Amino acid sequence: MFADLNQKVAVITGGSKGIGNAIALRFAQEKMNVVINYHSDEAGAQKAVDEIRQNGGDAVAVQADVSTEAGVKALLEAAVSNFGGLDVWVNNAGMEIQTPTHQISLEEWNKVISINMTGVFLGAKEALNYWLDNNKTGNIINMSSVHQQIPWPTFSSYATAKGGVKLFTETIAMEYAPKNIRANNIAPGAINTPINAKKFADPKQYAETQSMIPMQRIGDPEDVADAAVWLASDQAKYVTGTTLFVDGGMTLYAAFQDGKG
Ligand code: NAD
């Protein structure tokens, strides 16, 4: 438990399912008040709200597209009007489209970049302005990926967006450190969420992915939520501008295991 998080207010984008959902439920265990953003899955977001309220916490579900200014404004407004402020903003929403790079349309490229990268900028900007205007400290957690580091053929738009998020986070961490506003990335490896549902339903692809992970286990959304709650807490009060890899060792070059190479 992280006592300092009690009654703090968090916005989590893309919180109706997967990693964002696990973070919302984990934050609520700390008695944080949570704004759970969803894009289209209202039922998923409402289920999380109901579960949190049944356990004595508080949450609201808010529809918004994070790639729009109106969307992120609605999320901040929900935090302030329902819970009186904002302490932690988690830019988690994301998506991927697989296409060989020479065939990606401009429309598809722009869509992946605008949700995964511009959405992070817009969310961070909204939160930063709130904290600066109100002379408050704050905490931004951006969901990057091991693909901020590992190139990913046929997913160049996604890898580009995540690489951009890495340097964006490092830049704002430096820019706002004097105001005691922290910004960090979490870089998950292969996590069992809806984004991977099709791939992991195929036993061959599941085993292939598993073999790329030194710990030989696909991660659970809760593994990522445990990292997020620590970064949100005061126990990470001197941590800013870093990327916390939650990947079972995926970025350690598994092909070299057992002395190969
Ligand atoms: P997911 O598909 O389960 O969840 C993604 C969420 O983002 C969904 O709720 C979706 O509705 C939301 N979203 C998409 N576009 C949106 C928009 N325009 N506005 C608001 N919400 C939007 O996937 P996940 O695995 O939980 O992914 C969460 C984050 O973690 C993403 O940023 C993803 O890139 C990252 N990630 C996931 C993995 C993995 O293996 N699952 C690995 C590395 C990074």
mmCIF file of N, CA, C and O and ligand atoms in Angstrom, residues 13-20 37-40 64-67 92-95 115-116 143-146 158 162 187-196, ligand 1:
data_model
loop_
_atom_site.group_PDB
_atom_site.id
_atom_site.type_symbol
_atom_site.label_atom_id
_atom_site.label_comp_id
_atom_site.label_asym_id
_atom_site.label_seq_id
_atom_site.Cartn_x
_atom_site.Cartn_y
_atom_site.Cartn_z
ATOM 1 N N THR A 13 -6.235 7.292 -19.346
ATOM 2 C CA THR A 13 -6.827 7.212 -20.679
ATOM 3 C C THR A 13 -6.873 5.751 -21.127
ATOM 4 O O THR A 13 -6.010 4.943 -20.751
ATOM 5 N N GLY A 14 -7.883 5.415 -21.918
ATOM 6 C CA GLY A 14 -8.036 4.034 -22.389
ATOM 7 C C GLY A 14 -8.164 3.061 -21.228
ATOM 8 O O GLY A 14 -7.491 2.041 -21.190
ATOM 9 N N GLY A 15 -9.075 3.366 -20.301
ATOM 10 C CA GLY A 15 -9.160 2.580 -19.065
ATOM 11 C C GLY A 15 -10.256 1.531 -19.033
ATOM 12 O O GLY A 15 -10.492 0.910 -17.999
ATOM 13 N N SER A 16 -10.911 1.329 -20.158
ATOM 14 C CA SER A 16 -12.049 0.393 -20.136
ATOM 15 C C SER A 16 -11.614 -1.059 -20.236
ATOM 16 O O SER A 16 -12.378 -1.968 -19.951
ATOM 17 N N LYS A 17 -10.392 -1.285 -20.654
ATOM 18 C CA LYS A 17 -9.913 -2.665 -20.814
ATOM 19 C C LYS A 17 -8.389 -2.706 -20.685
ATOM 20 O O LYS A 17 -7.744 -1.654 -20.565
ATOM 21 N N GLY A 18 -7.837 -3.912 -20.699
ATOM 22 C CA GLY A 18 -6.388 -4.087 -20.778
ATOM 23 C C GLY A 18 -5.616 -3.425 -19.639
ATOM 24 O O GLY A 18 -6.049 -3.421 -18.481
ATOM 25 N N ILE A 19 -4.469 -2.871 -19.998
ATOM 26 C CA ILE A 19 -3.556 -2.301 -19.005
ATOM 27 C C ILE A 19 -4.191 -1.120 -18.270
ATOM 28 O O ILE A 19 -4.079 -1.005 -17.041
ATOM 29 N N GLY A 20 -4.874 -0.241 -19.001
ATOM 30 C CA GLY A 20 -5.499 0.936 -18.379
ATOM 31 C C GLY A 20 -6.525 0.527 -17.331
ATOM 32 O O GLY A 20 -6.633 1.138 -16.260
ATOM 33 N N ASN A 37 -11.204 6.957 -18.588
ATOM 34 C CA ASN A 37 -11.559 7.339 -19.960
ATOM 35 C C ASN A 37 -11.806 6.096 -20.815
ATOM 36 O O ASN A 37 -11.113 5.102 -20.679
ATOM 37 N N TYR A 38 -12.819 6.191 -21.655
ATOM 38 C CA TYR A 38 -13.017 5.147 -22.666
ATOM 39 C C TYR A 38 -13.284 5.823 -23.999
ATOM 40 O O TYR A 38 -13.703 6.984 -24.055
ATOM 41 N N HIS A 39 -13.038 5.080 -25.072
ATOM 42 C CA HIS A 39 -13.293 5.613 -26.407
ATOM 43 C C HIS A 39 -14.632 5.113 -26.914
ATOM 44 O O HIS A 39 -15.509 5.887 -27.286
ATOM 45 N N SER A 40 -14.819 3.776 -26.900
ATOM 46 C CA SER A 40 -16.086 3.226 -27.392
ATOM 47 C C SER A 40 -16.679 2.185 -26.440
ATOM 48 O O SER A 40 -17.875 1.920 -26.488
ATOM 49 N N ALA A 64 -14.079 9.956 -24.319
ATOM 50 C CA ALA A 64 -13.255 10.994 -24.961
ATOM 51 C C ALA A 64 -12.280 10.351 -25.930
ATOM 52 O O ALA A 64 -11.794 9.244 -25.689
ATOM 53 N N ASP A 65 -12.003 11.078 -26.999
ATOM 54 C CA ASP A 65 -10.965 10.669 -27.949
ATOM 55 C C ASP A 65 -9.700 11.437 -27.575
ATOM 56 O O ASP A 65 -9.660 12.667 -27.665
ATOM 57 N N VAL A 66 -8.657 10.728 -27.152
ATOM 58 C CA VAL A 66 -7.451 11.401 -26.650
ATOM 59 C C VAL A 66 -6.660 12.112 -27.740
ATOM 60 O O VAL A 66 -5.755 12.884 -27.434
ATOM 61 N N SER A 67 -7.017 11.857 -28.989
ATOM 62 C CA SER A 67 -6.290 12.542 -30.054
ATOM 63 C C SER A 67 -6.906 13.903 -30.375
ATOM 64 O O SER A 67 -6.529 14.540 -31.353
ATOM 65 N N ASN A 92 -2.352 6.288 -21.301
ATOM 66 C CA ASN A 92 -2.253 4.851 -21.582
ATOM 67 C C ASN A 92 -2.850 4.457 -22.930
ATOM 68 O O ASN A 92 -2.424 3.471 -23.526
ATOM 69 N N ALA A 93 -3.835 5.221 -23.407
ATOM 70 C CA ALA A 93 -4.555 4.823 -24.631
ATOM 71 C C ALA A 93 -3.578 4.597 -25.782
ATOM 72 O O ALA A 93 -2.622 5.345 -25.959
ATOM 73 N N GLY A 94 -3.834 3.557 -26.542
ATOM 74 C CA GLY A 94 -2.976 3.291 -27.687
ATOM 75 C C GLY A 94 -3.584 2.247 -28.594
ATOM 76 O O GLY A 94 -4.541 1.566 -28.227
ATOM 77 N N MET A 95 -3.034 2.150 -29.782
ATOM 78 C CA MET A 95 -3.481 1.130 -30.736
ATOM 79 C C MET A 95 -2.373 0.903 -31.758
ATOM 80 O O MET A 95 -1.424 1.674 -31.834
ATOM 81 N N ILE A 115 -3.028 8.980 -32.126
ATOM 82 C CA ILE A 115 -3.507 8.375 -30.871
ATOM 83 C C ILE A 115 -2.334 8.073 -29.934
ATOM 84 O O ILE A 115 -2.350 8.426 -28.756
ATOM 85 N N ASN A 116 -1.292 7.442 -30.468
ATOM 86 C CA ASN A 116 -0.197 6.972 -29.598
ATOM 87 C C ASN A 116 0.792 8.068 -29.196
ATOM 88 O O ASN A 116 1.420 7.954 -28.153
ATOM 89 N N MET A 143 2.412 5.494 -21.217
ATOM 90 C CA MET A 143 2.566 4.091 -21.587
ATOM 91 C C MET A 143 3.284 4.026 -22.928
ATOM 92 O O MET A 143 2.718 4.302 -23.974
ATOM 93 N N SER A 144 4.540 3.692 -22.843
ATOM 94 C CA SER A 144 5.326 3.532 -24.054
ATOM 95 C C SER A 144 5.275 2.055 -24.446
ATOM 96 O O SER A 144 4.221 1.420 -24.381
ATOM 97 N N SER A 145 6.409 1.479 -24.780
ATOM 98 C CA SER A 145 6.456 0.072 -25.196
ATOM 99 C C SER A 145 7.920 -0.325 -25.321
ATOM 100 O O SER A 145 8.788 0.540 -25.507
ATOM 101 N N VAL A 146 8.178 -1.622 -25.281
ATOM 102 C CA VAL A 146 9.550 -2.055 -25.620
ATOM 103 C C VAL A 146 9.918 -1.564 -27.021
ATOM 104 O O VAL A 146 11.097 -1.455 -27.352
ATOM 105 N N TYR A 158 3.747 2.520 -35.307
ATOM 106 C CA TYR A 158 3.651 2.313 -33.853
ATOM 107 C C TYR A 158 5.009 2.528 -33.187
ATOM 108 O O TYR A 158 5.120 3.236 -32.176
ATOM 109 N N LYS A 162 6.034 5.355 -30.379
ATOM 110 C CA LYS A 162 6.548 5.027 -29.042
ATOM 111 C C LYS A 162 7.955 5.614 -28.840
ATOM 112 O O LYS A 162 8.300 6.045 -27.739
ATOM 113 N N ALA A 187 7.401 0.934 -20.121
ATOM 114 C CA ALA A 187 7.528 0.232 -21.401
ATOM 115 C C ALA A 187 7.180 -1.245 -21.196
ATOM 116 O O ALA A 187 8.036 -2.043 -20.812
ATOM 117 N N PRO A 188 5.918 -1.595 -21.443
ATOM 118 C CA PRO A 188 5.559 -3.009 -21.299
ATOM 119 C C PRO A 188 6.155 -3.838 -22.434
ATOM 120 O O PRO A 188 6.414 -3.340 -23.529
ATOM 121 N N GLY A 189 6.357 -5.119 -22.129
ATOM 122 C CA GLY A 189 6.740 -6.070 -23.180
ATOM 123 C C GLY A 189 5.479 -6.671 -23.771
ATOM 124 O O GLY A 189 4.595 -5.935 -24.217
ATOM 125 N N ALA A 190 5.377 -7.986 -23.796
ATOM 126 C CA ALA A 190 4.171 -8.640 -24.325
ATOM 127 C C ALA A 190 3.213 -8.923 -23.170
ATOM 128 O O ALA A 190 3.518 -9.725 -22.293
ATOM 129 N N ILE A 191 2.074 -8.236 -23.192
ATOM 130 C CA ILE A 191 1.115 -8.327 -22.087
ATOM 131 C C ILE A 191 -0.196 -8.894 -22.631
ATOM 132 O O ILE A 191 -0.618 -8.542 -23.740
ATOM 133 N N ASN A 192 -0.814 -9.738 -21.834
ATOM 134 C CA ASN A 192 -2.046 -10.405 -22.256
ATOM 135 C C ASN A 192 -3.249 -9.462 -22.144
ATOM 136 O O ASN A 192 -3.901 -9.394 -21.099
ATOM 137 N N THR A 193 -3.509 -8.713 -23.217
ATOM 138 C CA THR A 193 -4.633 -7.760 -23.242
ATOM 139 C C THR A 193 -5.348 -7.889 -24.588
ATOM 140 O O THR A 193 -4.835 -8.552 -25.504
ATOM 141 N N PRO A 194 -6.498 -7.209 -24.729
ATOM 142 C CA PRO A 194 -7.226 -7.295 -26.003
ATOM 143 C C PRO A 194 -6.404 -6.913 -27.234
ATOM 144 O O PRO A 194 -6.664 -7.433 -28.322
ATOM 145 N N ILE A 195 -5.392 -6.040 -27.066
ATOM 146 C CA ILE A 195 -4.607 -5.626 -28.240
ATOM 147 C C ILE A 195 -3.902 -6.846 -28.857
ATOM 148 O O ILE A 195 -3.619 -6.879 -30.052
ATOM 149 N N ASN A 196 -3.625 -7.853 -28.023
ATOM 150 C CA ASN A 196 -2.929 -9.060 -28.483
ATOM 151 C C ASN A 196 -3.851 -10.274 -28.591
ATOM 152 O O ASN A 196 -3.361 -11.397 -28.792
HETATM 153 P P1 NAD B 1 -5.994 -2.438 -25.290
HETATM 154 O O1 NAD B 1 -6.340 -2.489 -26.733
HETATM 155 O O2 NAD B 1 -6.547 -3.471 -24.386
HETATM 156 O O3 NAD B 1 -6.316 -1.029 -24.675
HETATM 157 C C1 NAD B 1 -6.063 0.166 -25.350
HETATM 158 C C2 NAD B 1 -7.082 1.167 -24.904
HETATM 159 O O4 NAD B 1 -6.863 2.402 -25.590
HETATM 160 C C3 NAD B 1 -8.508 0.713 -25.244
HETATM 161 O O5 NAD B 1 -9.327 0.907 -24.122
HETATM 162 C C4 NAD B 1 -8.905 1.647 -26.369
HETATM 163 O O6 NAD B 1 -10.278 1.914 -26.448
HETATM 164 C C5 NAD B 1 -8.128 2.902 -25.996
HETATM 165 N N1 NAD B 1 -8.043 3.834 -27.103
HETATM 166 C C6 NAD B 1 -7.630 3.602 -28.373
HETATM 167 N N2 NAD B 1 -7.773 4.728 -29.109
HETATM 168 C C7 NAD B 1 -8.264 5.684 -28.279
HETATM 169 C C8 NAD B 1 -8.604 7.046 -28.438
HETATM 170 N N3 NAD B 1 -8.483 7.686 -29.615
HETATM 171 N N4 NAD B 1 -9.077 7.726 -27.357
HETATM 172 C C9 NAD B 1 -9.210 7.108 -26.167
HETATM 173 N N5 NAD B 1 -8.903 5.822 -25.965
HETATM 174 C C10 NAD B 1 -8.436 5.125 -27.008
HETATM 175 O O7 NAD B 1 -4.404 -2.488 -25.238
HETATM 176 P P2 NAD B 1 -3.402 -2.503 -24.007
HETATM 177 O O8 NAD B 1 -2.476 -3.601 -24.245
HETATM 178 O O9 NAD B 1 -4.102 -2.401 -22.714
HETATM 179 O O10 NAD B 1 -2.601 -1.160 -24.314
HETATM 180 C C11 NAD B 1 -2.474 -0.085 -23.403
HETATM 181 C C12 NAD B 1 -1.210 0.671 -23.737
HETATM 182 O O11 NAD B 1 -0.085 -0.186 -23.516
HETATM 183 C C13 NAD B 1 -1.118 1.134 -25.192
HETATM 184 O O12 NAD B 1 -0.526 2.403 -25.242
HETATM 185 C C14 NAD B 1 -0.195 0.106 -25.826
HETATM 186 O O13 NAD B 1 0.482 0.606 -26.928
HETATM 187 C C15 NAD B 1 0.737 -0.176 -24.655
HETATM 188 N N6 NAD B 1 1.454 -1.450 -24.762
HETATM 189 C C16 NAD B 1 0.801 -2.641 -24.717
HETATM 190 C C17 NAD B 1 1.531 -3.810 -24.810
HETATM 191 C C18 NAD B 1 0.885 -5.175 -24.773
HETATM 192 O O14 NAD B 1 1.572 -6.179 -25.029
HETATM 193 N N7 NAD B 1 -0.383 -5.303 -24.447
HETATM 194 C C19 NAD B 1 2.910 -3.765 -24.959
HETATM 195 C C20 NAD B 1 3.545 -2.531 -25.005
HETATM 196 C C21 NAD B 1 2.809 -1.381 -24.899
#
